[in-house]
mmCIF file of C-alpha atoms in Angstrom:
data_model
loop_
_atom_site.group_PDB
_atom_site.id
_atom_site.type_symbol
_atom_site.label_atom_id
_atom_site.label_comp_id
_atom_site.label_asym_id
_atom_site.label_seq_id
_atom_site.Cartn_x
_atom_site.Cartn_y
_atom_site.Cartn_z
ATOM 1 C CA MET A 9 18.121 -17.692 5.661
ATOM 2 C CA PRO A 10 17.593 -21.375 4.909
ATOM 3 C CA THR A 11 19.529 -22.017 8.133
ATOM 4 C CA ARG A 12 17.585 -20.537 10.662
ATOM 5 C CA LEU A 13 14.172 -21.918 8.933
ATOM 6 C CA ARG A 14 14.736 -25.087 11.079
ATOM 7 C CA GLY A 15 11.902 -26.902 9.151
ATOM 8 C CA ASN A 16 9.449 -24.242 8.908
ATOM 9 C CA LEU A 17 8.045 -22.714 5.824
ATOM 10 C CA LEU A 18 9.511 -19.798 4.371
ATOM 11 C CA PHE A 19 7.139 -16.821 2.989
ATOM 12 C CA SER A 20 9.098 -14.814 0.327
ATOM 13 C CA PRO A 21 6.573 -11.995 -0.567
ATOM 14 C CA SER A 22 8.640 -10.135 -3.374
ATOM 15 C CA ASN A 23 9.901 -12.112 -6.416
ATOM 16 C CA THR A 24 12.731 -13.307 -4.752
ATOM 17 C CA GLY A 25 13.708 -16.068 -2.255
ATOM 18 C CA PRO A 26 16.448 -18.508 -1.757
ATOM 19 C CA LEU A 27 16.994 -21.215 -4.413
ATOM 20 C CA ILE A 28 18.177 -24.215 -1.983
ATOM 21 C CA GLU A 29 14.991 -23.590 -0.343
ATOM 22 C CA GLU A 30 11.751 -25.996 -1.213
ATOM 23 C CA ARG A 31 9.937 -25.261 1.750
ATOM 24 C CA GLN A 32 8.775 -21.849 0.725
ATOM 25 C CA VAL A 33 5.815 -20.082 -0.968
ATOM 26 C CA VAL A 34 6.935 -16.603 -3.287
ATOM 27 C CA THR A 35 4.624 -14.327 -4.160
ATOM 28 C CA ILE A 36 5.595 -12.973 -7.920
ATOM 29 C CA HIS A 37 4.300 -9.433 -8.622
ATOM 30 C CA ASP A 38 4.929 -9.448 -12.317
ATOM 31 C CA ILE A 39 7.821 -10.933 -14.568
ATOM 32 C CA THR A 40 8.977 -7.616 -16.416
ATOM 33 C CA PRO A 41 12.895 -9.116 -16.642
ATOM 34 C CA LEU A 42 11.876 -12.183 -18.567
ATOM 35 C CA GLU A 43 9.545 -10.425 -20.822
ATOM 36 C CA HIS A 44 10.921 -6.840 -21.157
ATOM 37 C CA PRO A 45 14.625 -6.718 -20.205
ATOM 38 C CA GLU A 46 15.066 -3.770 -22.282
ATOM 39 C CA TRP A 47 13.173 -1.489 -19.737
ATOM 40 C CA LEU A 48 15.594 -2.540 -16.967
ATOM 41 C CA ASN A 49 19.306 -2.337 -15.688
ATOM 42 C CA PRO A 50 21.074 -5.338 -17.774
ATOM 43 C CA ARG A 51 22.427 -6.616 -14.615
ATOM 44 C CA PHE A 52 19.349 -6.796 -12.602
ATOM 45 C CA ALA A 53 17.297 -8.212 -15.655
ATOM 46 C CA LYS A 54 19.950 -10.812 -15.772
ATOM 47 C CA TRP A 55 19.830 -12.013 -12.629
ATOM 48 C CA TYR A 56 15.953 -12.337 -12.369
ATOM 49 C CA GLN A 57 16.041 -14.363 -15.616
ATOM 50 C CA PHE A 58 18.120 -16.859 -14.067
ATOM 51 C CA LEU A 59 16.212 -16.505 -10.621
ATOM 52 C CA ILE A 60 12.744 -16.404 -11.360
ATOM 53 C CA PRO A 61 12.231 -19.711 -13.607
ATOM 54 C CA ARG A 62 14.524 -21.661 -10.958
ATOM 55 C CA LEU A 63 12.335 -20.185 -8.260
ATOM 56 C CA VAL A 64 8.792 -21.075 -9.489
ATOM 57 C CA HIS A 65 9.735 -24.561 -9.958
ATOM 58 C CA LYS A 66 11.588 -25.110 -6.712
ATOM 59 C CA ALA A 67 8.927 -23.648 -4.280
ATOM 60 C CA ARG A 68 5.975 -25.391 -2.984
ATOM 61 C CA GLN A 69 3.506 -22.641 -3.967
ATOM 62 C CA ILE A 70 3.594 -19.428 -5.989
ATOM 63 C CA ILE A 71 1.526 -16.667 -5.735
ATOM 64 C CA ALA A 72 0.656 -14.236 -8.140
ATOM 65 C CA VAL A 73 -1.210 -10.790 -7.820
ATOM 66 C CA SER A 74 -3.455 -11.143 -10.863
ATOM 67 C CA ASN A 75 -4.620 -13.829 -13.452
ATOM 68 C CA PHE A 76 -2.830 -12.173 -16.017
ATOM 69 C CA THR A 77 0.829 -12.827 -14.199
ATOM 70 C CA LYS A 78 -0.481 -16.276 -13.469
ATOM 71 C CA SER A 79 -0.804 -16.720 -17.119
ATOM 72 C CA ARG A 80 2.531 -15.355 -17.818
ATOM 73 C CA ILE A 81 4.176 -17.028 -15.216
ATOM 74 C CA CYS A 82 2.673 -20.611 -16.763
ATOM 75 C CA GLU A 83 3.513 -19.509 -20.299
ATOM 76 C CA VAL A 84 7.080 -18.299 -19.923
ATOM 77 C CA THR A 85 8.192 -20.803 -17.167
ATOM 78 C CA SER A 86 5.981 -23.869 -18.000
ATOM 79 C CA ALA A 87 4.851 -23.990 -14.453
ATOM 80 C CA GLN A 88 1.763 -26.142 -13.670
ATOM 81 C CA PRO A 89 -1.295 -23.959 -13.526
ATOM 82 C CA ASP A 90 -2.543 -25.879 -10.159
ATOM 83 C CA LYS A 91 0.868 -24.470 -8.608
ATOM 84 C CA VAL A 92 0.102 -20.720 -9.127
ATOM 85 C CA VAL A 93 -2.586 -19.248 -7.050
ATOM 86 C CA VAL A 94 -3.964 -15.420 -7.981
ATOM 87 C CA ILE A 95 -4.463 -13.395 -4.719
ATOM 88 C CA TYR A 96 -5.229 -9.894 -5.274
ATOM 89 C CA ASN A 97 -3.553 -6.872 -4.049
ATOM 90 C CA GLY A 98 -5.840 -4.658 -1.747
ATOM 91 C CA VAL A 99 -6.187 -0.661 -1.591
ATOM 92 C CA ASP A 100 -5.253 0.676 1.944
ATOM 93 C CA GLU A 101 -7.853 2.423 3.814
ATOM 94 C CA ARG A 102 -6.344 5.913 3.767
ATOM 95 C CA PHE A 103 -7.310 5.970 0.223
ATOM 96 C CA ARG A 104 -10.893 7.642 0.505
ATOM 97 C CA PRO A 105 -12.237 10.747 -0.860
ATOM 98 C CA LYS A 106 -10.647 13.566 0.999
ATOM 99 C CA SER A 107 -12.181 16.938 2.307
ATOM 100 C CA SER A 108 -11.935 20.394 0.371
ATOM 101 C CA GLU A 109 -9.883 21.654 3.103
ATOM 102 C CA GLU A 110 -7.493 18.754 3.133
ATOM 103 C CA ILE A 111 -7.204 18.793 -0.707
ATOM 104 C CA ALA A 112 -6.589 22.532 -0.637
ATOM 105 C CA ARG A 113 -3.738 22.004 1.943
ATOM 106 C CA THR A 114 -2.100 19.615 -0.011
ATOM 107 C CA LYS A 115 -2.273 21.618 -3.380
ATOM 108 C CA ASP A 116 -0.595 24.272 -1.407
ATOM 109 C CA ALA A 117 2.131 22.187 -0.235
ATOM 110 C CA PHE A 118 2.915 21.333 -3.846
ATOM 111 C CA GLY A 119 2.519 24.364 -5.259
ATOM 112 C CA ILE A 120 -0.579 23.546 -7.681
ATOM 113 C CA SER A 121 -3.280 25.641 -6.163
ATOM 114 C CA ASN A 122 -3.689 27.925 -9.084
ATOM 115 C CA PHE A 123 -5.352 25.505 -11.655
ATOM 116 C CA ARG A 124 -7.163 22.092 -11.973
ATOM 117 C CA TYR A 125 -5.085 18.955 -12.864
ATOM 118 C CA ILE A 126 -5.180 15.824 -14.317
ATOM 119 C CA LEU A 127 -2.667 13.553 -12.316
ATOM 120 C CA THR A 128 -0.576 10.807 -13.071
ATOM 121 C CA VAL A 129 1.625 8.932 -10.466
ATOM 122 C CA ALA A 130 4.573 6.504 -11.635
ATOM 123 C CA THR A 131 8.077 5.686 -11.246
ATOM 124 C CA ILE A 132 10.198 7.628 -13.931
ATOM 125 C CA GLU A 133 10.902 4.625 -15.615
ATOM 126 C CA PRO A 134 10.333 3.473 -19.449
ATOM 127 C CA ARG A 135 7.372 0.792 -18.628
ATOM 128 C CA LYS A 136 5.140 3.666 -17.118
ATOM 129 C CA ASN A 137 4.996 5.059 -20.699
ATOM 130 C CA LEU A 138 5.454 8.980 -19.775
ATOM 131 C CA GLN A 139 6.810 10.028 -23.067
ATOM 132 C CA ARG A 140 3.497 8.808 -25.090
ATOM 133 C CA LEU A 141 1.511 10.539 -22.401
ATOM 134 C CA LEU A 142 3.315 13.733 -22.719
ATOM 135 C CA GLU A 143 2.916 13.438 -26.473
ATOM 136 C CA ALA A 144 -0.662 13.336 -26.384
ATOM 137 C CA TRP A 145 -0.657 16.251 -23.901
ATOM 138 C CA ASP A 146 1.336 18.064 -26.077
ATOM 139 C CA ALA A 147 -1.194 17.336 -28.915
ATOM 140 C CA TRP A 148 -4.426 18.331 -27.005
ATOM 141 C CA HIS A 149 -3.641 20.506 -24.202
ATOM 142 C CA VAL A 150 -4.613 23.642 -26.704
ATOM 143 C CA ASN A 151 -7.765 22.381 -26.699
ATOM 144 C CA LEU A 152 -8.692 21.968 -23.191
ATOM 145 C CA PRO A 153 -9.628 24.638 -20.514
ATOM 146 C CA GLN A 154 -6.479 26.843 -19.924
ATOM 147 C CA ASP A 155 -6.787 26.226 -16.343
ATOM 148 C CA ILE A 156 -6.125 22.455 -16.630
ATOM 149 C CA TRP A 157 -2.584 21.304 -16.139
ATOM 150 C CA LEU A 158 -1.130 17.694 -16.287
ATOM 151 C CA VAL A 159 0.776 16.960 -12.862
ATOM 152 C CA ILE A 160 3.202 13.988 -12.548
ATOM 153 C CA ALA A 161 3.894 12.789 -9.311
ATOM 154 C CA GLY A 162 6.809 10.178 -9.142
ATOM 155 C CA ALA A 163 10.522 10.029 -8.360
ATOM 156 C CA LYS A 164 13.083 8.702 -11.082
ATOM 157 C CA GLY A 165 13.381 4.532 -10.735
ATOM 158 C CA LYS A 166 16.517 3.459 -9.378
ATOM 159 C CA ASP A 167 19.489 3.043 -11.435
ATOM 160 C CA LEU A 168 20.468 -0.432 -10.089
ATOM 161 C CA VAL A 169 16.969 -1.506 -11.435
ATOM 162 C CA PHE A 170 15.620 0.488 -14.372
ATOM 163 C CA ARG A 171 17.061 2.123 -17.425
ATOM 164 C CA ASP A 172 16.798 5.836 -17.731
ATOM 165 C CA ALA A 173 13.058 7.414 -19.092
ATOM 166 C CA VAL A 174 14.373 10.105 -21.575
ATOM 167 C CA PHE A 175 12.176 12.886 -22.415
ATOM 168 C CA ASN A 176 12.448 14.998 -25.358
ATOM 169 C CA ARG A 177 11.125 17.959 -23.449
ATOM 170 C CA LEU A 178 8.351 18.924 -21.077
ATOM 171 C CA PRO A 179 5.137 20.435 -22.753
ATOM 172 C CA PRO A 180 3.366 23.723 -21.674
ATOM 173 C CA LYS A 181 1.267 23.282 -18.272
ATOM 174 C CA VAL A 182 2.940 20.047 -17.226
ATOM 175 C CA CYS A 183 4.239 20.163 -13.435
ATOM 176 C CA MET A 184 6.489 17.099 -12.214
ATOM 177 C CA ILE A 185 6.374 17.208 -8.399
ATOM 178 C CA GLY A 186 8.623 14.234 -7.467
ATOM 179 C CA HIS A 187 7.933 11.861 -4.956
ATOM 180 C CA VAL A 188 4.702 12.338 -2.846
ATOM 181 C CA SER A 189 4.457 10.616 0.381
ATOM 182 C CA ASP A 190 1.341 8.272 1.405
ATOM 183 C CA GLU A 191 0.516 11.089 3.899
ATOM 184 C CA HIS A 192 -0.222 13.706 0.952
ATOM 185 C CA LEU A 193 -1.296 10.975 -2.284
ATOM 186 C CA PRO A 194 -4.934 10.484 -1.053
ATOM 187 C CA ALA A 195 -5.718 14.193 -1.095
ATOM 188 C CA LEU A 196 -3.846 14.429 -4.345
ATOM 189 C CA TYR A 197 -5.556 11.765 -5.912
ATOM 190 C CA SER A 198 -9.092 13.313 -4.216
ATOM 191 C CA GLY A 199 -8.419 16.706 -5.847
ATOM 192 C CA ALA A 200 -7.289 15.559 -9.193
ATOM 193 C CA LEU A 201 -10.214 16.178 -12.178
ATOM 194 C CA ALA A 202 -9.017 12.888 -13.460
ATOM 195 C CA PHE A 203 -6.480 10.156 -13.087
ATOM 196 C CA ILE A 204 -4.369 8.796 -15.957
ATOM 197 C CA TYR A 205 -2.247 5.793 -15.948
ATOM 198 C CA VAL A 206 -0.949 4.451 -19.283
ATOM 199 C CA SER A 207 1.658 2.213 -18.422
ATOM 200 C CA LEU A 208 2.751 -0.704 -20.917
ATOM 201 C CA TYR A 209 2.946 -3.912 -18.001
ATOM 202 C CA GLU A 210 1.578 -4.202 -14.836
ATOM 203 C CA GLY A 211 1.707 -7.024 -12.734
ATOM 204 C CA PHE A 212 -1.396 -5.647 -10.979
ATOM 205 C CA GLY A 213 -1.394 -1.464 -10.849
ATOM 206 C CA LEU A 214 -2.113 -0.057 -7.576
ATOM 207 C CA PRO A 215 -2.324 3.775 -8.470
ATOM 208 C CA PRO A 216 -5.704 3.093 -10.579
ATOM 209 C CA LEU A 217 -6.956 1.363 -7.785
ATOM 210 C CA GLU A 218 -5.998 4.028 -5.252
ATOM 211 C CA ALA A 219 -7.560 6.666 -7.365
ATOM 212 C CA MET A 220 -10.565 4.664 -7.646
ATOM 213 C CA ALA A 221 -10.948 4.452 -3.790
ATOM 214 C CA CYS A 222 -10.537 8.385 -3.841
ATOM 215 C CA GLY A 223 -13.709 8.737 -6.221
ATOM 216 C CA THR A 224 -11.255 9.773 -8.830
ATOM 217 C CA PRO A 225 -12.450 8.937 -12.679
ATOM 218 C CA VAL A 226 -9.379 6.593 -14.121
ATOM 219 C CA LEU A 227 -8.295 6.431 -17.579
ATOM 220 C CA THR A 228 -5.807 3.510 -17.769
ATOM 221 C CA SER A 229 -4.496 1.297 -20.310
ATOM 222 C CA ASN A 230 -6.171 -1.764 -21.996
ATOM 223 C CA VAL A 231 -3.240 -4.268 -21.695
ATOM 224 C CA THR A 232 -2.086 -6.679 -19.397
ATOM 225 C CA SER A 233 -3.496 -7.034 -15.631
ATOM 226 C CA LEU A 234 -5.238 -3.368 -15.770
ATOM 227 C CA PRO A 235 -8.416 -4.313 -17.083
ATOM 228 C CA GLU A 236 -8.915 -7.199 -14.734
ATOM 229 C CA VAL A 237 -8.264 -4.702 -11.842
ATOM 230 C CA VAL A 238 -10.409 -1.711 -12.892
ATOM 231 C CA GLY A 239 -13.239 -3.772 -14.803
ATOM 232 C CA ASP A 240 -16.088 -1.589 -16.312
ATOM 233 C CA ALA A 241 -15.058 1.324 -13.735
ATOM 234 C CA ALA A 242 -12.490 2.972 -15.847
ATOM 235 C CA PHE A 243 -12.010 4.352 -19.267
ATOM 236 C CA THR A 244 -9.221 2.388 -21.051
ATOM 237 C CA VAL A 245 -7.077 3.115 -24.247
ATOM 238 C CA ASN A 246 -4.601 1.381 -25.899
ATOM 239 C CA PRO A 247 -1.267 2.737 -24.162
ATOM 240 C CA TYR A 248 0.815 2.494 -27.647
ATOM 241 C CA ASP A 249 -1.703 4.850 -29.482
ATOM 242 C CA ILE A 250 -0.783 8.486 -29.022
ATOM 243 C CA ASP A 251 -3.883 9.524 -30.623
ATOM 244 C CA ALA A 252 -5.990 7.436 -28.363
ATOM 245 C CA ILE A 253 -4.356 8.659 -25.162
ATOM 246 C CA ALA A 254 -5.129 12.122 -26.433
ATOM 247 C CA GLU A 255 -8.691 11.398 -27.084
ATOM 248 C CA GLY A 256 -9.437 9.779 -23.638
ATOM 249 C CA ILE A 257 -7.865 13.100 -21.625
ATOM 250 C CA LYS A 258 -10.283 15.245 -24.202
ATOM 251 C CA ARG A 259 -13.264 12.809 -23.117
ATOM 252 C CA LEU A 260 -12.698 12.922 -19.457
ATOM 253 C CA VAL A 261 -11.860 16.782 -19.507
ATOM 254 C CA GLU A 262 -15.148 17.508 -21.809
ATOM 255 C CA ASP A 263 -17.878 15.011 -20.423
ATOM 256 C CA ASP A 264 -18.800 15.812 -16.841
ATOM 257 C CA ASN A 265 -21.479 12.622 -16.784
ATOM 258 C CA LEU A 266 -18.695 9.990 -17.751
ATOM 259 C CA ARG A 267 -16.229 11.751 -14.896
ATOM 260 C CA LYS A 268 -19.201 11.079 -12.410
ATOM 261 C CA GLU A 269 -19.912 7.700 -13.947
ATOM 262 C CA LEU A 270 -16.407 6.402 -13.470
ATOM 263 C CA SER A 271 -15.989 8.148 -10.141
ATOM 264 C CA GLN A 272 -19.175 6.125 -8.789
ATOM 265 C CA LYS A 273 -18.113 2.849 -10.209
ATOM 266 C CA GLY A 274 -14.494 3.081 -9.163
ATOM 267 C CA LEU A 275 -15.728 3.660 -5.584
ATOM 268 C CA ALA A 276 -17.395 0.594 -5.510
ATOM 269 C CA ARG A 277 -14.854 -1.280 -7.452
ATOM 270 C CA ALA A 278 -12.219 -0.395 -5.085
ATOM 271 C CA LYS A 279 -14.119 -1.873 -2.185
ATOM 272 C CA LEU A 280 -13.898 -5.312 -3.891
ATOM 273 C CA PHE A 281 -10.060 -5.482 -2.803
ATOM 274 C CA SER A 282 -8.863 -5.137 0.591
ATOM 275 C CA TRP A 283 -5.789 -6.291 2.305
ATOM 276 C CA GLU A 284 -7.666 -7.944 4.804
ATOM 277 C CA ARG A 285 -9.171 -10.525 2.442
ATOM 278 C CA THR A 286 -5.405 -10.389 0.901
ATOM 279 C CA ALA A 287 -3.741 -11.586 4.138
ATOM 280 C CA GLU A 288 -6.855 -13.996 4.912
ATOM 281 C CA VAL A 289 -6.256 -16.057 1.507
ATOM 282 C CA THR A 290 -2.508 -15.485 1.938
ATOM 283 C CA TRP A 291 -2.656 -17.226 5.549
ATOM 284 C CA SER A 292 -4.671 -20.190 4.227
ATOM 285 C CA VAL A 293 -2.234 -20.628 1.372
ATOM 286 C CA LEU A 294 0.905 -20.675 3.652
ATOM 287 C CA LYS A 295 -1.179 -23.017 6.276
ATOM 288 C CA GLU A 296 -1.681 -25.294 3.435
ATOM 289 C CA ALA A 297 1.726 -25.140 1.914
ATOM 290 C CA ALA A 298 3.315 -26.189 5.374
ATOM 291 C CA ASN A 299 1.220 -29.022 5.582
ATOM 292 C CA LEU A 300 2.171 -30.485 2.021
#
């Protein structure tokens, strides 16, 4: 790749880039391999432990997708703060409240038409904290209305990247529907009673934002970048506290007014994040870096 640049600037948008090339801007979405290698394939983690610190110091400019990610980059790699610019991700315009007809078709497609559901969307890997979510669900589902299920959408993480997420067992009223395409995802969000995302570590965290854009009330973690993204438009809990997760589920199911409030706040919050704005600011950074 460096041989093809011919003096031009290289934009590396996803955590990696050629170490030989100084004339580049790199987007770093998170530094999980440096902070939590235990969640990853050891070979994958070791490579990025080698690469990221060197890339941060070599590149002309670093883009971080949140202030949390910027702070961790600067602390862990000793990068100068003025070298790291924060540019938030956006939410695709496809994510908006869908009609009852489209929701019904999507529920039929996944065989979840006979009950109301709380949704989580996550890769099946350790960082997403699904084991604690399942334990919280196991503790509280008997106290919830009988027609409410937990639906988990997401495929198993790639072995090349992630360690396995091992579940002891699936509690009652849990449905795992696997990977969901973008075609069906907005309606799946829209049809949910609430959305839960109790991840342990996120550089940004798109799923809660997508759920909010669809008008779905959100319960998420109070750690890493997630409070920065959702603001006051979501109910946040300690993702390491199973009782707190269970209590959050109970609150969202039982409190109609809370769900309505979070739905309204979420719709407004999601409008602050657009890919057009992300692209505009990124282009400004690239032009500036090209002239350094």
